């Protein structure tokens, strides 16, 4: 006989215990509602996670915040979580076209003028994109059919600007220019505060990280709820046939509720069937799904930041594989040296296909080229492939296929499913700071407040 969990009664069910879902739940609770949070995974945090090394918590997922990220910084302040500046003294390295160049060497690694012109061109093009409705751009269909690679081939003539087009897309969206529409890139830039802000550390989107890890935001939000999140509780269906109630169902859950928030990434969300009994997937959602960015984050930990002895910051930009970007995460680590290597797009996919020993050897070989033989002897090597996380399926955020915004995107973006008792949340549902922790918090607040307004209207 098939086990059927008893039906429980709930006020609001929040599906997903990531930052967006927990923000929504905390806001609902603060306004007098009684949220029940259910999470398919075995922990809270979503695309944030921590790992303890030598008494230091490393951010395996989302980590950074900048001066424009007002909501997540206010949340951290309310929760008593401090900020740690990420700025590292020293010179950056550029490993481009087979030549290794120090930023302070007096030799230009690339044409700053050409790259500056590229950024200005992108800023100019993105200024006409409404982040709340990218598909409403008068040339949306054309911009959305055109890949960034094809656009760059047509418009970018300087080889350094062409190279940095690829590097910027990989760094910001964890995908390749051949897989990304120009409209989505322009939307992302407009949503996130512009190319200069998005790529900067000091004064930019990576200026600070959260002391104790970004996942501490989720852990403290979860601890603040009257009813702890129910883990290992996937949701498969939300039935809407009841006149006044929804029925949220999964292998370990059957909950009747007045309203619901779906706060999981687009891939898992697309598999939740919404509608009356016997009805297939929710017709209000797009027929063309969004895939997630392909990002692997590697922490390489040393007993001290030895690269500083040579006047290096620990930051690297490279055009070869597998590692394209390295940052120093040693600040505030009580003397521990931490390098964070990012592998994105097709480089990450090729890397993930290799055996673990080969992957480690490849990364350490790159670090040794940049920082010397001492880089080959870490205390710990921690690799996080977000594509392999079953309830996440990729980072940093969803990347729509070409044509998605112009054809179907507005129907699933920031709005609501066909049933007015349900709201979406998640960083992909925010028109501001899409793909960032700030976007997740804003979407959770928006979903909660929208449901509260709807609830008051019904009452």
CSV table of C-alpha atoms in Angstrom, one decimal:
chain,number,residue,atom,x,y,z
A,1,UNK,CA,0.0,0.0,0.0
A,2,UNK,CA,1.3,3.4,-0.9
A,3,UNK,CA,2.0,5.7,2.1
A,4,UNK,CA,0.0,8.9,2.1
A,5,UNK,CA,1.1,11.5,4.5
A,6,UNK,CA,-1.7,13.0,6.6
A,7,UNK,CA,-3.0,16.3,5.4
A,8,UNK,CA,-1.8,19.2,7.6
A,9,UNK,CA,-3.3,22.6,7.7
A,10,UNK,CA,-1.1,25.6,7.1
A,11,UNK,CA,-1.6,29.3,6.6
A,12,UNK,CA,1.0,29.9,3.8
A,13,UNK,CA,3.4,27.2,2.4
A,14,UNK,CA,6.7,28.4,1.2
A,15,UNK,CA,8.4,26.0,-1.2
A,16,UNK,CA,12.2,26.3,-0.9
A,17,UNK,CA,14.5,27.2,2.0
A,18,UNK,CA,17.0,29.3,0.1
A,19,UNK,CA,17.5,33.0,0.7
A,20,UNK,CA,14.4,34.1,-1.2
A,21,UNK,CA,12.0,31.6,0.4
A,22,UNK,CA,13.3,32.2,3.9
A,23,UNK,CA,13.1,36.0,3.4
A,24,UNK,CA,9.5,35.6,2.3
A,25,UNK,CA,8.6,33.4,5.2
A,26,UNK,CA,10.2,35.8,7.7
A,27,UNK,CA,8.3,38.7,6.2
A,28,UNK,CA,5.1,36.8,6.3
A,29,UNK,CA,5.6,35.9,9.9
A,30,UNK,CA,6.5,39.4,10.9
A,31,UNK,CA,3.2,40.5,9.4
A,32,UNK,CA,1.2,38.0,11.4
A,33,UNK,CA,1.0,35.1,9.1
A,34,UNK,CA,2.1,31.5,9.9
A,35,UNK,CA,4.4,30.2,7.2
A,36,UNK,CA,5.4,26.5,6.7
A,37,UNK,CA,8.6,26.2,4.8
A,38,UNK,CA,9.4,23.0,3.0
A,39,UNK,CA,12.7,22.2,1.3
A,40,UNK,CA,13.6,19.3,-1.0
A,41,UNK,CA,17.3,19.2,0.1
A,42,UNK,CA,18.8,18.3,3.5
A,43,UNK,CA,19.8,21.8,4.5
A,44,UNK,CA,18.7,25.4,4.3
A,45,UNK,CA,20.6,27.9,2.1
A,46,UNK,CA,19.8,27.1,-1.5
A,47,UNK,CA,22.7,28.5,-3.6
A,48,UNK,CA,24.6,29.5,-0.5
A,49,UNK,CA,26.6,27.0,1.5
A,50,UNK,CA,29.5,27.0,3.9
A,51,UNK,CA,32.5,24.8,4.6
A,52,UNK,CA,34.7,24.9,7.7
A,53,UNK,CA,38.4,24.9,7.2
A,54,UNK,CA,40.8,25.7,10.1
A,55,UNK,CA,38.1,27.5,12.0
A,56,UNK,CA,37.1,29.6,9.0
A,57,UNK,CA,33.8,29.2,7.1
A,58,UNK,CA,34.2,29.4,3.3
A,59,UNK,CA,31.4,30.5,1.0
A,60,UNK,CA,30.9,27.6,-1.5
A,61,UNK,CA,28.1,29.4,-3.3
A,62,UNK,CA,26.8,33.0,-3.3
A,63,UNK,CA,29.1,35.2,-1.3
A,64,UNK,CA,29.4,38.9,-2.3
A,65,UNK,CA,27.5,42.1,-1.7
A,66,UNK,CA,28.1,45.7,-2.8
A,67,UNK,CA,27.0,49.2,-1.9
A,68,UNK,CA,23.9,49.1,-4.0
A,69,UNK,CA,22.6,45.9,-2.4
A,70,UNK,CA,20.5,47.7,0.1
A,71,UNK,CA,18.0,45.0,1.1
A,72,UNK,CA,20.4,42.2,1.7
A,73,UNK,CA,22.8,44.5,3.7
A,74,UNK,CA,19.8,45.7,5.8
A,75,UNK,CA,18.8,42.1,6.4
A,76,UNK,CA,22.4,41.2,7.5
A,77,UNK,CA,22.3,44.2,9.9
A,78,UNK,CA,19.0,43.0,11.4
A,79,UNK,CA,20.4,39.5,11.9
A,80,UNK,CA,23.6,40.7,13.4
A,81,UNK,CA,25.8,39.6,10.6
A,82,UNK,CA,28.8,41.8,9.8
A,83,UNK,CA,30.6,42.6,6.5
A,84,UNK,CA,34.2,41.8,5.6
A,85,UNK,CA,35.8,43.9,2.9
A,86,UNK,CA,37.3,41.8,0.1
A,87,UNK,CA,39.9,44.2,-1.2
A,88,UNK,CA,43.3,42.6,-1.3
A,89,UNK,CA,46.5,44.7,-1.5
A,90,UNK,CA,49.0,44.0,-4.3
A,91,UNK,CA,49.1,43.7,-8.0
A,92,UNK,CA,46.7,41.6,-10.2
A,93,UNK,CA,47.9,39.2,-12.9
A,94,UNK,CA,46.7,38.9,-16.5
A,95,UNK,CA,47.4,35.7,-18.4
A,96,UNK,CA,46.3,36.5,-21.9
A,97,UNK,CA,47.3,35.1,-25.2
A,98,UNK,CA,50.1,33.1,-23.6
A,99,UNK,CA,51.7,36.2,-21.9
A,100,UNK,CA,51.7,36.7,-18.1
A,101,UNK,CA,51.6,40.3,-17.1
A,102,UNK,CA,51.6,42.0,-13.7
A,103,UNK,CA,49.3,45.1,-13.6
A,104,UNK,CA,52.1,47.1,-12.0
A,105,UNK,CA,54.8,46.0,-14.5
A,106,UNK,CA,54.5,49.0,-16.7
A,107,UNK,CA,53.5,46.8,-19.6
A,108,UNK,CA,49.9,46.8,-20.8
A,109,UNK,CA,48.2,43.4,-20.7
A,110,UNK,CA,45.5,44.7,-23.0
A,111,UNK,CA,44.2,47.9,-24.5
A,112,UNK,CA,42.4,49.8,-21.7
A,113,UNK,CA,40.9,52.1,-24.3
A,114,UNK,CA,39.4,49.3,-26.4
A,115,UNK,CA,38.0,47.6,-23.3
A,116,UNK,CA,36.7,50.9,-22.0
A,117,UNK,CA,34.9,51.6,-25.3
A,118,UNK,CA,33.4,48.1,-25.0
A,119,UNK,CA,32.0,48.8,-21.6
A,120,UNK,CA,30.6,52.2,-22.7
A,121,UNK,CA,28.9,50.6,-25.7
A,122,UNK,CA,27.3,48.0,-23.5
A,123,UNK,CA,26.1,50.7,-21.1
A,124,UNK,CA,24.7,52.7,-23.9
A,125,UNK,CA,22.8,49.7,-25.4
A,126,UNK,CA,21.5,48.5,-22.0
A,127,UNK,CA,20.1,52.0,-21.1
A,128,UNK,CA,17.1,51.4,-23.3
A,129,UNK,CA,16.2,48.0,-21.7
A,130,UNK,CA,13.5,48.1,-19.0
A,131,UNK,CA,14.6,45.5,-16.4
A,132,UNK,CA,11.0,45.0,-15.4
A,133,UNK,CA,10.0,44.1,-19.0
A,134,UNK,CA,13.0,43.3,-21.2
A,135,UNK,CA,10.7,41.8,-23.8
A,136,UNK,CA,9.0,45.2,-24.2
A,137,UNK,CA,12.1,46.7,-25.9
A,138,UNK,CA,11.1,47.8,-29.4
A,139,UNK,CA,13.9,45.6,-30.9
A,140,UNK,CA,13.4,42.8,-28.4
A,141,UNK,CA,12.9,40.0,-30.9
A,142,UNK,CA,16.0,41.0,-32.9
A,143,UNK,CA,18.2,41.5,-29.8
A,144,UNK,CA,17.0,38.2,-28.3
A,145,UNK,CA,17.7,36.1,-31.4
A,146,UNK,CA,21.2,37.4,-31.7
A,147,UNK,CA,23.9,35.7,-29.6
A,148,UNK,CA,26.5,37.9,-27.9
A,149,UNK,CA,29.1,36.1,-29.9
A,150,UNK,CA,27.4,37.0,-33.2
A,151,UNK,CA,26.9,40.6,-32.1
A,152,UNK,CA,30.6,40.9,-31.1
A,153,UNK,CA,31.6,39.5,-34.5
A,154,UNK,CA,29.6,42.2,-36.2
A,155,UNK,CA,30.3,45.2,-33.9
A,156,UNK,CA,33.6,44.6,-32.0
A,157,UNK,CA,36.7,45.0,-34.1
A,158,UNK,CA,39.5,45.4,-31.6
A,159,UNK,CA,40.8,41.9,-30.6
A,160,UNK,CA,41.2,42.9,-26.9
A,161,UNK,CA,37.6,44.1,-26.7
A,162,UNK,CA,36.5,40.9,-28.4
A,163,UNK,CA,38.4,38.8,-25.8
A,164,UNK,CA,37.0,40.8,-22.9
A,165,UNK,CA,33.5,40.3,-24.2
A,166,UNK,CA,34.0,36.5,-23.7
A,167,UNK,CA,35.7,37.1,-20.3
A,168,UNK,CA,33.0,39.4,-19.0
A,169,UNK,CA,30.2,37.0,-19.9
A,170,UNK,CA,32.0,34.1,-18.3
A,171,UNK,CA,32.7,36.1,-15.2
A,172,UNK,CA,29.2,37.6,-14.7
A,173,UNK,CA,26.9,34.9,-16.0
A,174,UNK,CA,28.9,31.7,-16.0
A,175,UNK,CA,28.1,30.9,-19.6
A,176,UNK,CA,29.6,31.4,-23.1
A,177,UNK,CA,28.8,34.2,-25.5
A,178,UNK,CA,27.7,31.5,-28.0
A,179,UNK,CA,24.9,30.5,-25.6
A,180,UNK,CA,23.7,33.9,-24.5
A,181,UNK,CA,21.3,36.3,-26.2
A,182,UNK,CA,22.3,40.0,-26.5
A,183,UNK,CA,19.0,41.0,-24.9
A,184,UNK,CA,19.7,38.9,-21.8
A,185,UNK,CA,23.2,40.4,-21.4
A,186,UNK,CA,21.8,43.9,-21.7
A,187,UNK,CA,19.0,43.1,-19.2
A,188,UNK,CA,21.5,41.7,-16.8
A,189,UNK,CA,23.7,44.8,-17.0
A,190,UNK,CA,20.7,47.1,-16.5
A,191,UNK,CA,19.4,44.9,-13.6
A,192,UNK,CA,22.7,44.8,-11.8
A,193,UNK,CA,23.8,48.4,-11.8
A,194,UNK,CA,25.9,48.4,-15.0
A,195,UNK,CA,29.1,46.7,-16.2
A,196,UNK,CA,31.5,48.8,-14.2
A,197,UNK,CA,29.6,48.1,-10.9
A,198,UNK,CA,29.1,44.4,-11.7
A,199,UNK,CA,32.8,43.7,-12.4
A,200,UNK,CA,34.3,45.8,-9.6
A,201,UNK,CA,35.4,44.8,-6.1
A,202,UNK,CA,36.1,48.1,-4.3
A,203,UNK,CA,32.9,50.2,-4.8
A,204,UNK,CA,31.3,47.4,-6.8
A,205,UNK,CA,29.2,44.3,-6.5
A,206,UNK,CA,32.0,42.3,-4.9
A,207,UNK,CA,33.1,44.9,-2.3
A,208,UNK,CA,32.2,42.8,0.7
A,209,UNK,CA,31.4,39.3,1.9
A,210,UNK,CA,29.4,38.3,4.9
A,211,UNK,CA,31.3,37.6,8.1
A,212,UNK,CA,30.7,33.9,8.9
A,213,UNK,CA,29.4,33.2,5.3
A,214,UNK,CA,26.4,34.2,3.3
A,215,UNK,CA,24.7,31.0,4.3
A,216,UNK,CA,24.5,32.4,7.9
A,217,UNK,CA,21.7,34.7,6.5
A,218,UNK,CA,19.6,31.6,5.7
A,219,UNK,CA,20.5,29.8,8.9
A,220,UNK,CA,19.4,32.8,11.1
A,221,UNK,CA,16.3,33.4,9.1
A,222,UNK,CA,15.3,29.7,9.5
A,223,UNK,CA,16.0,29.9,13.2
A,224,UNK,CA,13.7,32.9,13.5
A,225,UNK,CA,10.7,31.0,12.2
A,226,UNK,CA,8.1,29.7,14.7
A,227,UNK,CA,8.0,26.4,12.8
A,228,UNK,CA,11.4,25.1,11.5
A,229,UNK,CA,11.7,24.4,7.8
A,230,UNK,CA,10.8,20.8,6.9
A,231,UNK,CA,13.8,19.4,5.1
A,232,UNK,CA,13.9,16.4,2.6
A,233,UNK,CA,10.4,17.4,1.6
A,234,UNK,CA,10.1,17.9,-2.2
A,235,UNK,CA,6.9,19.3,-3.6
A,236,UNK,CA,5.6,17.8,-6.8
A,237,UNK,CA,2.2,19.3,-7.2
A,238,UNK,CA,0.1,22.2,-6.0
A,239,UNK,CA,-3.6,21.5,-6.6
A,240,UNK,CA,-5.8,24.5,-7.0
A,241,UNK,CA,-9.2,22.9,-7.3
A,242,UNK,CA,-10.3,23.6,-3.7
A,243,UNK,CA,-12.4,26.8,-3.5
A,244,UNK,CA,-10.6,28.5,-0.7
A,245,UNK,CA,-7.5,26.3,-0.2
A,246,UNK,CA,-4.5,25.0,-2.1
A,247,UNK,CA,-3.2,21.5,-1.6
A,248,UNK,CA,0.6,21.2,-1.7
A,249,UNK,CA,1.7,17.7,-2.3
A,250,UNK,CA,4.9,15.7,-2.4
A,251,UNK,CA,6.3,12.3,-1.2
A,252,UNK,CA,6.4,13.5,2.4
A,253,UNK,CA,3.9,16.4,2.4
A,254,UNK,CA,0.2,17.0,2.0
A,255,UNK,CA,-0.7,20.5,3.2
A,256,UNK,CA,-3.8,22.5,2.7
A,257,UNK,CA,-3.1,26.3,2.8
A,258,UNK,CA,-4.6,29.6,1.8
A,259,UNK,CA,-1.6,30.8,-0.2
A,260,UNK,CA,1.8,29.6,-1.4
A,261,UNK,CA,5.2,30.9,-2.5
A,262,UNK,CA,7.4,28.9,-4.9
A,263,UNK,CA,11.0,29.9,-4.2
A,264,UNK,CA,13.1,27.4,-6.1
A,265,UNK,CA,15.3,27.8,-9.2
A,266,UNK,CA,13.6,27.8,-12.6
A,267,UNK,CA,14.6,24.2,-13.4
A,268,UNK,CA,13.1,22.5,-10.3
A,269,UNK,CA,10.2,25.0,-10.3
A,270,UNK,CA,9.2,23.9,-13.9
A,271,UNK,CA,8.6,20.4,-12.6
A,272,UNK,CA,6.0,21.4,-10.0
A,273,UNK,CA,2.6,20.8,-11.5
A,274,UNK,CA,0.2,23.6,-10.7
A,275,UNK,CA,-3.6,23.2,-11.4
A,276,UNK,CA,-6.6,21.1,-10.7
A,277,UNK,CA,-6.3,17.3,-10.3
A,278,UNK,CA,-5.5,15.7,-13.6
A,279,UNK,CA,-4.1,18.9,-15.2
A,280,UNK,CA,-0.5,18.9,-16.4
A,281,UNK,CA,2.2,21.6,-16.0
A,282,UNK,CA,1.0,25.1,-15.3
A,283,UNK,CA,0.1,26.8,-18.6
A,284,UNK,CA,1.2,30.2,-17.2
A,285,UNK,CA,4.8,29.2,-17.3
A,286,UNK,CA,6.9,29.4,-20.4
A,287,UNK,CA,7.2,26.3,-22.7
A,288,UNK,CA,10.9,27.0,-23.2
A,289,UNK,CA,12.8,26.5,-19.9
A,290,UNK,CA,15.8,28.4,-18.8
A,291,UNK,CA,19.0,26.6,-18.1
A,292,UNK,CA,21.4,27.6,-15.4
A,293,UNK,CA,24.8,29.0,-15.6
A,294,UNK,CA,27.7,26.5,-15.4
A,295,UNK,CA,29.9,27.5,-12.5
A,296,UNK,CA,32.4,25.5,-10.5
A,297,UNK,CA,33.9,27.2,-7.5
A,298,UNK,CA,37.2,25.9,-6.1
A,299,UNK,CA,38.7,27.0,-2.8
A,300,UNK,CA,42.5,26.4,-2.4
A,301,UNK,CA,43.6,26.9,1.2
A,302,UNK,CA,47.2,27.6,2.4
A,303,UNK,CA,48.7,28.2,5.8
A,304,UNK,CA,49.3,31.9,4.8
A,305,UNK,CA,48.8,34.1,1.7
A,306,UNK,CA,52.4,33.6,0.4
A,307,UNK,CA,51.7,35.4,-2.9
A,308,UNK,CA,51.6,38.7,-0.9
A,309,UNK,CA,55.4,38.3,-0.4
A,310,UNK,CA,55.8,39.0,-4.1
A,311,UNK,CA,53.4,42.0,-4.0
A,312,UNK,CA,50.6,40.1,-5.6
A,313,UNK,CA,46.9,40.5,-4.8
A,314,UNK,CA,45.9,36.9,-5.6
A,315,UNK,CA,43.6,38.1,-8.4
A,316,UNK,CA,44.0,36.6,-11.9
A,317,UNK,CA,42.2,37.0,-15.2
A,318,UNK,CA,43.2,34.4,-17.8
A,319,UNK,CA,41.9,33.4,-21.3
A,320,UNK,CA,43.0,29.8,-21.1
A,321,UNK,CA,41.5,26.8,-19.3
A,322,UNK,CA,40.4,25.6,-17.1
A,323,UNK,CA,40.6,28.5,-14.6
A,324,UNK,CA,39.7,31.9,-16.0
A,325,UNK,CA,39.3,33.9,-12.7
A,326,UNK,CA,41.0,33.8,-9.3
A,327,UNK,CA,40.3,36.0,-6.3
A,328,UNK,CA,41.9,36.3,-2.9
A,329,UNK,CA,39.6,35.4,0.0
A,330,UNK,CA,42.1,35.7,2.7
A,331,UNK,CA,40.9,39.0,4.3
A,332,UNK,CA,39.7,38.4,7.8
A,333,UNK,CA,40.9,34.8,7.9
A,334,UNK,CA,43.4,35.2,10.8
A,335,UNK,CA,46.4,34.6,8.6
A,336,UNK,CA,45.0,31.8,6.5
A,337,UNK,CA,45.6,32.1,2.8
A,338,UNK,CA,42.6,31.4,0.6
A,339,UNK,CA,42.4,31.5,-3.2
A,340,UNK,CA,39.1,31.1,-5.0
A,341,UNK,CA,39.2,29.8,-8.6
A,342,UNK,CA,36.2,30.1,-10.8
A,343,UNK,CA,35.5,27.9,-13.8
A,344,UNK,CA,32.6,28.8,-16.0
A,345,UNK,CA,30.7,27.8,-19.1
A,346,UNK,CA,32.2,25.3,-21.4
A,347,UNK,CA,35.5,25.3,-19.5
A,348,UNK,CA,33.6,24.2,-16.4
A,349,UNK,CA,31.8,21.5,-18.3
A,350,UNK,CA,35.0,20.1,-19.8
A,351,UNK,CA,36.7,20.3,-16.4
A,352,UNK,CA,33.8,18.4,-14.6
A,353,UNK,CA,34.2,15.5,-17.1
A,354,UNK,CA,37.7,14.8,-15.9
A,355,UNK,CA,38.6,12.5,-13.0
A,356,UNK,CA,39.0,14.3,-9.6
A,357,UNK,CA,42.8,13.8,-9.5
A,358,UNK,CA,43.1,15.4,-13.0
A,359,UNK,CA,40.9,18.3,-12.0
A,360,UNK,CA,42.9,19.0,-8.9
A,361,UNK,CA,46.2,18.8,-10.8
A,362,UNK,CA,45.0,21.1,-13.6
A,363,UNK,CA,43.9,23.8,-11.1
A,364,UNK,CA,47.1,23.6,-9.0
A,365,UNK,CA,49.2,23.7,-12.2
A,366,UNK,CA,47.6,27.0,-13.1
A,367,UNK,CA,48.0,28.4,-9.7
A,368,UNK,CA,51.7,27.4,-9.7
A,369,UNK,CA,52.2,29.2,-13.0
A,370,UNK,CA,50.9,32.3,-11.5
A,371,UNK,CA,52.1,32.2,-7.9
A,372,UNK,CA,55.1,29.8,-7.9
A,373,UNK,CA,55.7,26.2,-6.6
A,374,UNK,CA,54.3,26.9,-3.2
A,375,UNK,CA,50.8,26.9,-4.7
A,376,UNK,CA,51.1,23.2,-5.4
A,377,UNK,CA,51.0,22.4,-1.7
A,378,UNK,CA,47.7,23.5,-0.2
A,379,UNK,CA,46.3,22.6,3.2
A,380,UNK,CA,42.9,21.9,1.6
A,381,UNK,CA,41.3,21.8,-1.8
A,382,UNK,CA,37.5,22.2,-1.8
A,383,UNK,CA,35.6,21.9,-5.1
A,384,UNK,CA,31.9,22.8,-5.5
A,385,UNK,CA,30.1,21.9,-8.8
A,386,UNK,CA,26.7,23.6,-8.6
A,387,UNK,CA,25.5,21.8,-11.7
A,388,UNK,CA,25.6,18.5,-9.7
A,389,UNK,CA,23.4,19.8,-6.9
A,390,UNK,CA,20.0,18.0,-7.6
A,391,UNK,CA,17.7,20.8,-6.3
A,392,UNK,CA,19.8,23.7,-7.7
A,393,UNK,CA,21.1,22.5,-11.1
A,394,UNK,CA,23.6,25.3,-11.7
A,395,UNK,CA,24.9,28.7,-10.7
A,396,UNK,CA,25.0,31.6,-10.7
A,397,UNK,CA,21.5,32.0,-12.1
A,398,UNK,CA,19.3,30.8,-14.9
A,399,UNK,CA,20.4,31.7,-18.4
A,400,UNK,CA,17.5,31.8,-20.9
A,401,UNK,CA,17.9,30.4,-24.4
A,402,UNK,CA,17.9,32.9,-27.3
A,403,UNK,CA,14.4,34.1,-28.0
A,404,UNK,CA,13.1,33.4,-24.5
A,405,UNK,CA,12.5,36.9,-23.4
A,406,UNK,CA,10.8,38.0,-26.6
A,407,UNK,CA,8.6,34.9,-26.8
A,408,UNK,CA,7.7,33.8,-23.3
A,409,UNK,CA,9.8,35.5,-20.6
A,410,UNK,CA,7.3,38.1,-19.4
A,411,UNK,CA,4.7,35.4,-18.5
A,412,UNK,CA,7.0,33.9,-15.9
A,413,UNK,CA,9.0,36.9,-14.8
A,414,UNK,CA,8.3,38.5,-11.4
A,415,UNK,CA,4.6,38.0,-11.9
A,416,UNK,CA,2.5,35.2,-10.7
A,417,UNK,CA,1.2,31.8,-11.8
A,418,UNK,CA,-2.4,31.7,-13.1
A,419,UNK,CA,-3.7,31.2,-9.6
A,420,UNK,CA,-3.7,34.5,-7.7
A,421,UNK,CA,-3.0,32.7,-4.4
A,422,UNK,CA,0.5,31.7,-5.5
A,423,UNK,CA,3.6,33.8,-6.0
A,424,UNK,CA,7.1,33.1,-7.5
A,425,UNK,CA,10.3,34.1,-5.6
A,426,UNK,CA,14.0,33.6,-6.3
A,427,UNK,CA,16.7,35.8,-7.7
A,428,UNK,CA,15.5,35.0,-11.2
A,429,UNK,CA,12.2,36.6,-10.3
A,430,UNK,CA,13.7,40.0,-9.5
A,431,UNK,CA,14.0,42.8,-12.1
A,432,UNK,CA,16.7,44.3,-9.8
A,433,UNK,CA,20.0,42.5,-9.3
A,434,UNK,CA,19.0,39.3,-11.1
A,435,UNK,CA,21.3,36.5,-10.1
A,436,UNK,CA,22.6,38.1,-6.9
A,437,UNK,CA,21.8,37.7,-3.2
A,438,UNK,CA,20.2,41.1,-3.4
A,439,UNK,CA,17.8,39.9,-6.1
A,440,UNK,CA,16.8,36.9,-4.0
A,441,UNK,CA,16.0,39.1,-0.9
A,442,UNK,CA,14.0,41.5,-3.0
A,443,UNK,CA,12.0,38.8,-4.7
A,444,UNK,CA,11.2,37.2,-1.3
A,445,UNK,CA,10.0,40.5,0.1
A,446,UNK,CA,7.9,41.2,-3.1
A,447,UNK,CA,6.3,37.8,-3.0
A,448,UNK,CA,5.4,38.1,0.7
A,449,UNK,CA,4.0,41.6,0.5
A,450,UNK,CA,2.0,40.8,-2.7
A,451,UNK,CA,0.4,37.9,-0.9
A,452,UNK,CA,-0.3,40.0,2.1
A,453,UNK,CA,-2.0,42.6,-0.1
A,454,UNK,CA,-4.0,39.9,-1.8
A,455,UNK,CA,-5.0,38.3,1.6
A,456,UNK,CA,-6.3,41.7,2.9
A,457,UNK,CA,-8.3,42.2,-0.3
A,458,UNK,CA,-10.0,38.9,0.1
A,459,UNK,CA,-10.7,39.5,3.8
